C-alpha atoms as an extended CHARMM CRD file, in Angstrom:
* protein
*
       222  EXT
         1         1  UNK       CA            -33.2700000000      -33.0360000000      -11.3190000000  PROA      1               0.0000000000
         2         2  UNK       CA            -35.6780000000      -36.4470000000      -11.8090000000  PROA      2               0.0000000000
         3         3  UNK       CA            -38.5680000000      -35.8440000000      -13.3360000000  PROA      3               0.0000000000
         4         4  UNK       CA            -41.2240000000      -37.2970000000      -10.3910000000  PROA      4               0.0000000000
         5         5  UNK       CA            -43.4930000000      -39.0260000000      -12.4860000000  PROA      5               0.0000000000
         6         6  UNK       CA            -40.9110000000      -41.0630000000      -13.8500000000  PROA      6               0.0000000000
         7         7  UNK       CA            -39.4020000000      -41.9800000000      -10.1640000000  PROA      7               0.0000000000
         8         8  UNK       CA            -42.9150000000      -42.7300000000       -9.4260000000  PROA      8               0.0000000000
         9         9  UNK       CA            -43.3460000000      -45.1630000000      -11.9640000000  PROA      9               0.0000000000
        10        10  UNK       CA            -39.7620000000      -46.7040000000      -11.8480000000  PROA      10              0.0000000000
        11        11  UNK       CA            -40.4840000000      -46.8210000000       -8.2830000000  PROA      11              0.0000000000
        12        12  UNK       CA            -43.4410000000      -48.7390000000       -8.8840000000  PROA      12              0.0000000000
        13        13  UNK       CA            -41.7040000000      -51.0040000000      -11.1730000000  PROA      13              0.0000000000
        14        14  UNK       CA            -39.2210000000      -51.9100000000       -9.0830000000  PROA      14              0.0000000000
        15        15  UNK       CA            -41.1080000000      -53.0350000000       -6.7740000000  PROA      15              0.0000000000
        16        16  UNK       CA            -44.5310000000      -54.1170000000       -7.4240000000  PROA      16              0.0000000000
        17        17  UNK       CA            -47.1240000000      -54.9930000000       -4.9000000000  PROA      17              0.0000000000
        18        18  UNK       CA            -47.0940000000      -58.4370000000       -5.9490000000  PROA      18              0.0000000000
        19        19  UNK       CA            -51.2890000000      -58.3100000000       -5.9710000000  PROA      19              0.0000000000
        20        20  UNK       CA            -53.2790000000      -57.6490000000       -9.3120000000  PROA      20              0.0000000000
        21        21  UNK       CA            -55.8830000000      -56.5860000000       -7.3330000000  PROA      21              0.0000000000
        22        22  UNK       CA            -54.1630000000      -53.7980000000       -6.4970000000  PROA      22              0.0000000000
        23        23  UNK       CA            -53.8310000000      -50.9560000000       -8.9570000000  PROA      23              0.0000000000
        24        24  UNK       CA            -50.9790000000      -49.4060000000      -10.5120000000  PROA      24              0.0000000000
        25        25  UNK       CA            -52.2230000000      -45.9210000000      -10.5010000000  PROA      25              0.0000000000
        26        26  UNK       CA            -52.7540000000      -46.7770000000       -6.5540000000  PROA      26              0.0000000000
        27        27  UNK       CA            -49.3170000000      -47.1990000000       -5.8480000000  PROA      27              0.0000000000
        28        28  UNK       CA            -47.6040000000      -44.1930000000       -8.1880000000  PROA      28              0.0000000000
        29        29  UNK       CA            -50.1540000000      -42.2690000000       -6.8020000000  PROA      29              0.0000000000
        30        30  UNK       CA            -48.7950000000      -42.6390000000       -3.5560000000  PROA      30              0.0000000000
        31        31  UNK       CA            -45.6600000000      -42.7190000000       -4.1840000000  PROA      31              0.0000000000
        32        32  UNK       CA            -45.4340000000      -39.6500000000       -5.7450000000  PROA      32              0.0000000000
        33        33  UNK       CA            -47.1220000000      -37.5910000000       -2.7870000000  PROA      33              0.0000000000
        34        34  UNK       CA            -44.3240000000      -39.4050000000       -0.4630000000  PROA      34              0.0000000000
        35        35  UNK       CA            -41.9600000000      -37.6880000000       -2.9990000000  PROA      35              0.0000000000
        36        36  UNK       CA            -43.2430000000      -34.0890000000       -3.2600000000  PROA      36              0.0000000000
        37        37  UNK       CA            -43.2130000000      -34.5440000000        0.5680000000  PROA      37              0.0000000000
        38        38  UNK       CA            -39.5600000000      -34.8040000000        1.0010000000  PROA      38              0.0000000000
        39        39  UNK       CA            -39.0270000000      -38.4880000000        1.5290000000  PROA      39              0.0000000000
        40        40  UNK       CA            -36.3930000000      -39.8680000000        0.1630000000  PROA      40              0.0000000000
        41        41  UNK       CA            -36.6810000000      -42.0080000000       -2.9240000000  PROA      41              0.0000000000
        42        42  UNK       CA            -34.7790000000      -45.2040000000       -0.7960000000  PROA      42              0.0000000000
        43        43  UNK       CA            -37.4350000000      -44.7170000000        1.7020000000  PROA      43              0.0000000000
        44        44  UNK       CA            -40.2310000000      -44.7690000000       -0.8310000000  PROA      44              0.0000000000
        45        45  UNK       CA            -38.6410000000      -47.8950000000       -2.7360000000  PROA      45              0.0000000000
        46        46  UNK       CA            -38.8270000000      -49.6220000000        1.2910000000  PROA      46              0.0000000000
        47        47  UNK       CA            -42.3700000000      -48.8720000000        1.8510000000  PROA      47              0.0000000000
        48        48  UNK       CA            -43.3670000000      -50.5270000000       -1.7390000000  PROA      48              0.0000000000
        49        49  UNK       CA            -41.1350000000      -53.6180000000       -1.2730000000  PROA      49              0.0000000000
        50        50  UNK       CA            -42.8860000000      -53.5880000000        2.2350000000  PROA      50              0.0000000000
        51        51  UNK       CA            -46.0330000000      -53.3990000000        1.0510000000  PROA      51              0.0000000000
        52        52  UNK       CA            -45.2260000000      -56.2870000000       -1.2680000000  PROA      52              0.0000000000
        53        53  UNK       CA            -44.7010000000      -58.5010000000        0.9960000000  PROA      53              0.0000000000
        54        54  UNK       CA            -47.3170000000      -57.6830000000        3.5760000000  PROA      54              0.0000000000
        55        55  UNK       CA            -49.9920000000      -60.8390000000        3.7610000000  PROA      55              0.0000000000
        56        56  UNK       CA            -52.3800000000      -58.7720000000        4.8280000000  PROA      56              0.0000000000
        57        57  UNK       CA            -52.6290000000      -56.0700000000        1.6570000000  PROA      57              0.0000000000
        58        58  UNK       CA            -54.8910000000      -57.7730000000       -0.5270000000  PROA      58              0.0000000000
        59        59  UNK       CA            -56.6120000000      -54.5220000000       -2.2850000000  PROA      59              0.0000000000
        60        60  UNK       CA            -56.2800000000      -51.0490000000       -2.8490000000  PROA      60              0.0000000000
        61        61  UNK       CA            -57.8690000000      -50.3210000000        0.8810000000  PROA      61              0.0000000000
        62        62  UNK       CA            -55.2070000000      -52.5550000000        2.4350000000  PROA      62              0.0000000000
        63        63  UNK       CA            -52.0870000000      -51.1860000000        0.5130000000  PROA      63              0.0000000000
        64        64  UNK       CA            -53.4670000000      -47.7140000000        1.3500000000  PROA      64              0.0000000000
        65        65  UNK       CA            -53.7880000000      -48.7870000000        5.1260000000  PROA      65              0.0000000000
        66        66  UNK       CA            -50.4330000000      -49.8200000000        5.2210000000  PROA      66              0.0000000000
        67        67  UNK       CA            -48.9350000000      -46.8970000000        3.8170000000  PROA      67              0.0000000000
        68        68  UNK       CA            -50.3220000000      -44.8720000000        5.4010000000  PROA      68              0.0000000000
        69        69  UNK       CA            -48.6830000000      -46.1150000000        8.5070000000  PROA      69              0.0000000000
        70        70  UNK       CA            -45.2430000000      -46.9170000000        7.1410000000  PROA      70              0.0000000000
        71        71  UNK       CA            -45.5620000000      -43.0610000000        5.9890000000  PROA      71              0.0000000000
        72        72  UNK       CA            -47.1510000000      -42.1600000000        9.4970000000  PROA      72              0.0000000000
        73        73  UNK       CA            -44.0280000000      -44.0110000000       11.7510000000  PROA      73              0.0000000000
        74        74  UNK       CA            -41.4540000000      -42.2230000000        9.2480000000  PROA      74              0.0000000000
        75        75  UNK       CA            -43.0780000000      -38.7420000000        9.9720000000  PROA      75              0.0000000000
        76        76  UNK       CA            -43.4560000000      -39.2610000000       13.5790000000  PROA      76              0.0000000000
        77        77  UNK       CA            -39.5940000000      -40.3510000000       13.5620000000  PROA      77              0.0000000000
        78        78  UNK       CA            -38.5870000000      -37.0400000000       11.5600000000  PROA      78              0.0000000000
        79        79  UNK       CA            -40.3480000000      -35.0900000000       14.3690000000  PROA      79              0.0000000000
        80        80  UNK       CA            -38.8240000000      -36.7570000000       17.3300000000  PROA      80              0.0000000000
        81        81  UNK       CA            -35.0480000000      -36.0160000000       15.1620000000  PROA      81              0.0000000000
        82        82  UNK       CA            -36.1820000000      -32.5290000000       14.8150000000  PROA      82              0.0000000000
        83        83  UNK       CA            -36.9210000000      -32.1980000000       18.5630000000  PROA      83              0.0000000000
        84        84  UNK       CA            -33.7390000000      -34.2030000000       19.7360000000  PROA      84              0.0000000000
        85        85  UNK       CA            -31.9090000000      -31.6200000000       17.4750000000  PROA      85              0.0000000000
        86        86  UNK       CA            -33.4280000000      -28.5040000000       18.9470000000  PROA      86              0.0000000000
        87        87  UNK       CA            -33.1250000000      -29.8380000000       22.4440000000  PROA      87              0.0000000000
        88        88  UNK       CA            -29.7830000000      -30.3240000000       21.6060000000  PROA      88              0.0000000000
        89        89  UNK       CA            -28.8990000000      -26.3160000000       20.1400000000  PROA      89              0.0000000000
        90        90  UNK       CA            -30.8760000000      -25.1440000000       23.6460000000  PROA      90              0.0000000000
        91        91  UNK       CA            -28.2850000000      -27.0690000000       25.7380000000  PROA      91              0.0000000000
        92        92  UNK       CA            -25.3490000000      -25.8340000000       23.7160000000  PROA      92              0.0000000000
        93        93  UNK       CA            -26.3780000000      -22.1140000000       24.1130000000  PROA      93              0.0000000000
        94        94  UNK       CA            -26.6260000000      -22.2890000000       27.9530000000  PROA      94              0.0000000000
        95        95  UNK       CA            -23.7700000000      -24.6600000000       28.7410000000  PROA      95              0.0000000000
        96        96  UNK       CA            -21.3920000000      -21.8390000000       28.4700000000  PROA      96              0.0000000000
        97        97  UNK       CA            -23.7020000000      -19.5280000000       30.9230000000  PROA      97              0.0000000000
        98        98  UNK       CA            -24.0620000000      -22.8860000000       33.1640000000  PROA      98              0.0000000000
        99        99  UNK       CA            -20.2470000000      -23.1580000000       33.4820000000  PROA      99              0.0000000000
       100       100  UNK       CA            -19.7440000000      -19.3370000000       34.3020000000  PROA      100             0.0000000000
       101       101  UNK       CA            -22.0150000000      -19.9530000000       37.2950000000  PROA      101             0.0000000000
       102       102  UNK       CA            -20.8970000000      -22.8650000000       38.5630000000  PROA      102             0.0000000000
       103       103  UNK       CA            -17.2380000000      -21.2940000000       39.5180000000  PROA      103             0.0000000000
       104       104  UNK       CA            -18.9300000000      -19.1350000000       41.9250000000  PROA      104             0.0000000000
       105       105  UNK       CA            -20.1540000000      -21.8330000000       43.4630000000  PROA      105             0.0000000000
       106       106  UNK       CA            -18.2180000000      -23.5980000000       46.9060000000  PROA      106             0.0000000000
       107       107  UNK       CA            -16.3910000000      -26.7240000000       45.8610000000  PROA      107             0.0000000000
       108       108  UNK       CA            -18.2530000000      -29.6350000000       47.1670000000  PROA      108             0.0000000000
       109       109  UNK       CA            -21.3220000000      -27.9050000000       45.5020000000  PROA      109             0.0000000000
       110       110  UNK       CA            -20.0350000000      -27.6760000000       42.0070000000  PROA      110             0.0000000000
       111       111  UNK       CA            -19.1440000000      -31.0060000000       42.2170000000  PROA      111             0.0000000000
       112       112  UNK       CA            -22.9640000000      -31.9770000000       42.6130000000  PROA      112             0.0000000000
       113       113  UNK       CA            -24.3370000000      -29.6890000000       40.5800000000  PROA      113             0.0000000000
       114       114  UNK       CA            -21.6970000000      -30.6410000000       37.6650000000  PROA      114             0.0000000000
       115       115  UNK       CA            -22.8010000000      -34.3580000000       37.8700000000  PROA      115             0.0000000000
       116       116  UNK       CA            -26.6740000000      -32.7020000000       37.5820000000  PROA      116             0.0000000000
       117       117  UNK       CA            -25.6600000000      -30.7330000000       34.9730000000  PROA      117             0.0000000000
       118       118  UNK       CA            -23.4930000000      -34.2030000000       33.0440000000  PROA      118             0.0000000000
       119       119  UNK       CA            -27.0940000000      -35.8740000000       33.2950000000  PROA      119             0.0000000000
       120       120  UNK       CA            -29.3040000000      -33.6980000000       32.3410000000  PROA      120             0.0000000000
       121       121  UNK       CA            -27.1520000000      -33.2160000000       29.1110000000  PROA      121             0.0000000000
       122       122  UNK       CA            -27.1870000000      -36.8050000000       28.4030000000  PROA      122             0.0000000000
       123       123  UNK       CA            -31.1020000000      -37.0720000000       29.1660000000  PROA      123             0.0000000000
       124       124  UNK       CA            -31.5570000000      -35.0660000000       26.5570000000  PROA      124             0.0000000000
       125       125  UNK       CA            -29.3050000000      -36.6940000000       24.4740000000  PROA      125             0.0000000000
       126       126  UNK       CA            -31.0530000000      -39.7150000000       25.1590000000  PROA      126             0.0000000000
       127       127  UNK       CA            -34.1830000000      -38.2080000000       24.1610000000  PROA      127             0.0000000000
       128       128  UNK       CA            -36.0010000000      -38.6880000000       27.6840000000  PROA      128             0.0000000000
       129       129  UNK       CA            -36.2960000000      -35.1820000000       27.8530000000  PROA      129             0.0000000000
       130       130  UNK       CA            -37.2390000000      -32.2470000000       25.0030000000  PROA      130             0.0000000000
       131       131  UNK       CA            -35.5240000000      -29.2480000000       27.3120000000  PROA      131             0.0000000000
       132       132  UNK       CA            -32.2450000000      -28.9880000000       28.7480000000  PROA      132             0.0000000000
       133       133  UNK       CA            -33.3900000000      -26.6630000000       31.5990000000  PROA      133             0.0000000000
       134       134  UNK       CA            -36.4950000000      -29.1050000000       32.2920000000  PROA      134             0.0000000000
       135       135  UNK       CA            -34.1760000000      -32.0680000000       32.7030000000  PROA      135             0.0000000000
       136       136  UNK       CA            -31.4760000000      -30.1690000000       34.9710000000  PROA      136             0.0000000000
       137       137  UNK       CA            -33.9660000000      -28.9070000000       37.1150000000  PROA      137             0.0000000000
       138       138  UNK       CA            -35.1300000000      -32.3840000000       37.4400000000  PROA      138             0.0000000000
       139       139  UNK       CA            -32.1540000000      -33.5030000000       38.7130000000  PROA      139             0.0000000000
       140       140  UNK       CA            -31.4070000000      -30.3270000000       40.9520000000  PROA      140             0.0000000000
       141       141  UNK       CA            -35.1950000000      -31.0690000000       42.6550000000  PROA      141             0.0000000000
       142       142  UNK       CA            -33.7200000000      -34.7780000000       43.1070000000  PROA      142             0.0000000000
       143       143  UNK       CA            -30.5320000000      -33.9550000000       44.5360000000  PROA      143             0.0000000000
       144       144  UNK       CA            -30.8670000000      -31.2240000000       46.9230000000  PROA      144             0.0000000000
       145       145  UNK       CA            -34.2010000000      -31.3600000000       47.4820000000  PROA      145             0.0000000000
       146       146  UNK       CA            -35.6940000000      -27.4610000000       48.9520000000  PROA      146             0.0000000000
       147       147  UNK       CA            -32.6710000000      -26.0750000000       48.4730000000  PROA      147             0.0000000000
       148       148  UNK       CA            -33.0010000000      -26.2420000000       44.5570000000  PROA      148             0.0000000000
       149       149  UNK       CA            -34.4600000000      -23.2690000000       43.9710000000  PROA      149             0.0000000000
       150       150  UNK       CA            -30.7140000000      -20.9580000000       45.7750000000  PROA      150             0.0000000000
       151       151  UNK       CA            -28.4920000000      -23.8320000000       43.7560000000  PROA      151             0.0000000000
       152       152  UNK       CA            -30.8420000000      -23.2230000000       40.2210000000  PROA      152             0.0000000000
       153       153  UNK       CA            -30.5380000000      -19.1820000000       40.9250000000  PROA      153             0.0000000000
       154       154  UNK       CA            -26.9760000000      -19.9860000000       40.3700000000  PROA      154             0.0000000000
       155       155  UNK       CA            -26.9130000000      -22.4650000000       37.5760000000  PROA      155             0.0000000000
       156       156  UNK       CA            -29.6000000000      -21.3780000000       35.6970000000  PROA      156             0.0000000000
       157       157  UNK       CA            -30.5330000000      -18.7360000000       33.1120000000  PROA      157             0.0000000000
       158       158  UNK       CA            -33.6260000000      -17.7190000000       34.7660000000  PROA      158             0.0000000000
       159       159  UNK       CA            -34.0240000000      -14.9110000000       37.1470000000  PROA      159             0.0000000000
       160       160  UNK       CA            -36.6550000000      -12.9900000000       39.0070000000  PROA      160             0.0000000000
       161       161  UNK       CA            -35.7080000000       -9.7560000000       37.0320000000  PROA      161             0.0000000000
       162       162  UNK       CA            -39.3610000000       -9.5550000000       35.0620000000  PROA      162             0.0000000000
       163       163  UNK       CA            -41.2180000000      -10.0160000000       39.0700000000  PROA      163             0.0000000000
       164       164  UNK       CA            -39.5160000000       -5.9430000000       39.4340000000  PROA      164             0.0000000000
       165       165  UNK       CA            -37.9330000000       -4.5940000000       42.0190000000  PROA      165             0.0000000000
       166       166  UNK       CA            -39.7360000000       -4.7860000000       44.4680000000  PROA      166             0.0000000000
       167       167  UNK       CA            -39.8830000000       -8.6920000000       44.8450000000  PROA      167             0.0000000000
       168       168  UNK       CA            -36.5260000000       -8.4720000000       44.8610000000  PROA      168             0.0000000000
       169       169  UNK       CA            -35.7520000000       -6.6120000000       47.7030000000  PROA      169             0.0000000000
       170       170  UNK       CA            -38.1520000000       -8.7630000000       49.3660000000  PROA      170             0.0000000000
       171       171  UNK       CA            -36.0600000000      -12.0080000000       50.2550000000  PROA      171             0.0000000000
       172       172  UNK       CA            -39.0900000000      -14.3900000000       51.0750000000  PROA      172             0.0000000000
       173       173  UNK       CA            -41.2500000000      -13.1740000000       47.7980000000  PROA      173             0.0000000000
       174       174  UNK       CA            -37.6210000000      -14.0890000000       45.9120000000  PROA      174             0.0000000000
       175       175  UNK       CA            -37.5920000000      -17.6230000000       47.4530000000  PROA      175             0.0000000000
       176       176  UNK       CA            -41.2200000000      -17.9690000000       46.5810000000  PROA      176             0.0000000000
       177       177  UNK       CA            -41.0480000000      -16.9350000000       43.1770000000  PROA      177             0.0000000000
       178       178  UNK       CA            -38.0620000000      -19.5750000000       42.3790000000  PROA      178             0.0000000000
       179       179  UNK       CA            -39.3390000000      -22.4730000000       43.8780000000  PROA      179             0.0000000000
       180       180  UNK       CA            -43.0690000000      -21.5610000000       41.8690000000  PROA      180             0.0000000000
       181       181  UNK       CA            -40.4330000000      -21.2880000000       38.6350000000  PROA      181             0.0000000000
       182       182  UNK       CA            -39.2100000000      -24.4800000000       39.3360000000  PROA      182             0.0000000000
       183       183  UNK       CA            -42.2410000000      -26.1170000000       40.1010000000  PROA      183             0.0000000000
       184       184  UNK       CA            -43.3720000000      -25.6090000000       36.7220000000  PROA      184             0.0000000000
       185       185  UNK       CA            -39.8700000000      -26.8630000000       35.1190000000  PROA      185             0.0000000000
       186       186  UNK       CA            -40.9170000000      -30.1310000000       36.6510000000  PROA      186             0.0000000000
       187       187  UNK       CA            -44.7310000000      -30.7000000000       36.7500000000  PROA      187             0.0000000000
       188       188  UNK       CA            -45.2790000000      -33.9610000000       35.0770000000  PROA      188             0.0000000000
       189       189  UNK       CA            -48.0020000000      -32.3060000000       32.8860000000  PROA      189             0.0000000000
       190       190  UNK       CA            -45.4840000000      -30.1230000000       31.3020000000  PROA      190             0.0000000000
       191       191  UNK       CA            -42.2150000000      -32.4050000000       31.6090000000  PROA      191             0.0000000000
       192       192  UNK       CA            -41.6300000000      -35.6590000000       30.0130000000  PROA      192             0.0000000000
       193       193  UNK       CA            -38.8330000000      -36.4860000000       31.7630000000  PROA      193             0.0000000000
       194       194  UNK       CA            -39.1540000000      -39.7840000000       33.6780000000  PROA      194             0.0000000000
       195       195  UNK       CA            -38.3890000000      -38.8050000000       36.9860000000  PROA      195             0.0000000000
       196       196  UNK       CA            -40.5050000000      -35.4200000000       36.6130000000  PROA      196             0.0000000000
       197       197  UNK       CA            -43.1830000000      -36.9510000000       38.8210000000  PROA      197             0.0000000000
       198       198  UNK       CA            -40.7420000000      -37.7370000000       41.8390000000  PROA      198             0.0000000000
       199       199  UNK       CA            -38.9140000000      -34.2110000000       41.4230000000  PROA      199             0.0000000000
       200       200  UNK       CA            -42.0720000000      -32.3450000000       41.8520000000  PROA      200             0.0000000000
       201       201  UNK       CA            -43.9490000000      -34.5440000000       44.3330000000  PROA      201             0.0000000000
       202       202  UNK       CA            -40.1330000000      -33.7890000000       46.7690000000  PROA      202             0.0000000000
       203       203  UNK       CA            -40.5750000000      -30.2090000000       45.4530000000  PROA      203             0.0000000000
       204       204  UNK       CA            -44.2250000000      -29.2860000000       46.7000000000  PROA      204             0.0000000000
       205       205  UNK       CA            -43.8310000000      -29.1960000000       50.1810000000  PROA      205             0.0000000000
       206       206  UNK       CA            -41.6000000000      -26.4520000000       50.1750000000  PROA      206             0.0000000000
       207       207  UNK       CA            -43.9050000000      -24.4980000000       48.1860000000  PROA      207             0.0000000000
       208       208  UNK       CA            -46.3480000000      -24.8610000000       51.1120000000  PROA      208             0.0000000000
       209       209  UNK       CA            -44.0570000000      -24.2970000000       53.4970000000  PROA      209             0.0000000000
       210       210  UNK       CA            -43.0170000000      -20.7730000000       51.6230000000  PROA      210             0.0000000000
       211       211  UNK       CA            -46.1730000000      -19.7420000000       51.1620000000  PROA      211             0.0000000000
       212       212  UNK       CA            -47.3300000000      -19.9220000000       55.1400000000  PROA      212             0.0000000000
       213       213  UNK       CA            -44.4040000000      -18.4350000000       55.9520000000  PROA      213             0.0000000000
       214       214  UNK       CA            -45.0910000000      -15.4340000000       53.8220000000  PROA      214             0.0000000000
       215       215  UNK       CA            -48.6690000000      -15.0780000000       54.7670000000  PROA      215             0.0000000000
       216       216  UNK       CA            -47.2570000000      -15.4820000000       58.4490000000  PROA      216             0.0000000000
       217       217  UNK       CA            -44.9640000000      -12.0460000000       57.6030000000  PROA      217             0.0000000000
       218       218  UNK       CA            -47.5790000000      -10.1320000000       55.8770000000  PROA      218             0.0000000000
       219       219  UNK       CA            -50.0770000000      -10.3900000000       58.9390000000  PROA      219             0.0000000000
       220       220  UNK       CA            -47.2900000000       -9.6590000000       61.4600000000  PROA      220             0.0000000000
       221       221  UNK       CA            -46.7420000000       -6.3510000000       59.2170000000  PROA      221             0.0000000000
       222       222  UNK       CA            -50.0930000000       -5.4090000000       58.9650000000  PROA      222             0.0000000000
């Protein structure tokens, strides 16, 4: 295994900032941090040779500046590869579950709700959206509108087991509690995806709609 101090330095060597007025100790210092933090030694070797030929780092300020965000864009990048990857496990693990539903559902219906379920995969792919589930319900919202909520029942992992029994046997409370579920799937404050804002601004009236309806049965019980 390389012993840092001397990557630092050959580092350093190989690629100097091209300034005397900024120090030596400056750059090995930093490099070797960028090293005990995982980044590659290619990486490292960029950033100096980057440095180098930046007009504006003059000092030991401005070479720290820039590093800093070189280092700062290359962290920010690891995270958004760390989240695609994730993203990407959470759609494998329900794809199977997704498929199993979809055969119970009529023709002409799986046909729509496949090409939901084919974009939503590749949004995430794409990176437009962090969760699988967020982006198909996107798309269900988009493409059939109120009745979402009885196609995502189908499609989707969640239920309204944990709401007990007795919202169960309750078809309105049921209807409520799905459409509230997917409500939050595609609130822009809690999606990214692009089209979030459209899904939930088509969603929201039925929401209303469910909810008068409900009060209207609980005073004509009463």
């Amino acid at each position: 295994m390389d012993d840092p101090e001397k990557t630092a330095a050959g580092v350093a060597k190989d690629a100097t900032t091209g300034s005397a007025l900024v120090q030596d100790y400056v750059v090995r210092r930093h490099v070797l941090e960028a090293l005990a933090a995982g980044v590659p030694k290619l990486e490292v070797q960029k950033w100096v040779v980057d440095c180098s030929r930046n007009f504006f780092v003059r000092d030991d300020a401005t070479f720290e500046s820039a590093w800093f965000d070189l280092r700062s864009g290359w962290e920010a990048n690891q995270r958004r590869k760390k989240r695609r990857i994730a993203a990407n496990l959470s759609a494998q693990t329900t794809d199977t579950r997704s498929d199993t539903r979809q055969k119970h559902l009529p023709k002409k219906l799986a046909g729509s709700v496949g090409a939901c379920v084919s974009a939503a995969k590749h949004d995430v792919r794409l990176g437009l959206c962090c969760c699988y589930e967020q982006a198909l319900a996107v798309h269900l919202v988009l493409a059939f509108g109120s009745d979402a909520a009885n196609v995502w029942s189908e499609t989707s992992t969640i239920t309204t087991e944990s709401a007990g029994k007795h919202l169960q046997e309750d078809a309105g409370s049921a209807d409520s509690l799905r459409l509230k579920k997917l409500l939050l799937l595609v609130h822009p404050d809690k999606n990214i995806h692009p089209r979030a804002t459209q899904a939930f601004q088509k969603l929201a009236p039925s929401l209303r709609t469910s909810a008068s309806d409900e009060r209207e049965r609980s005073s004509g019980s009463l």
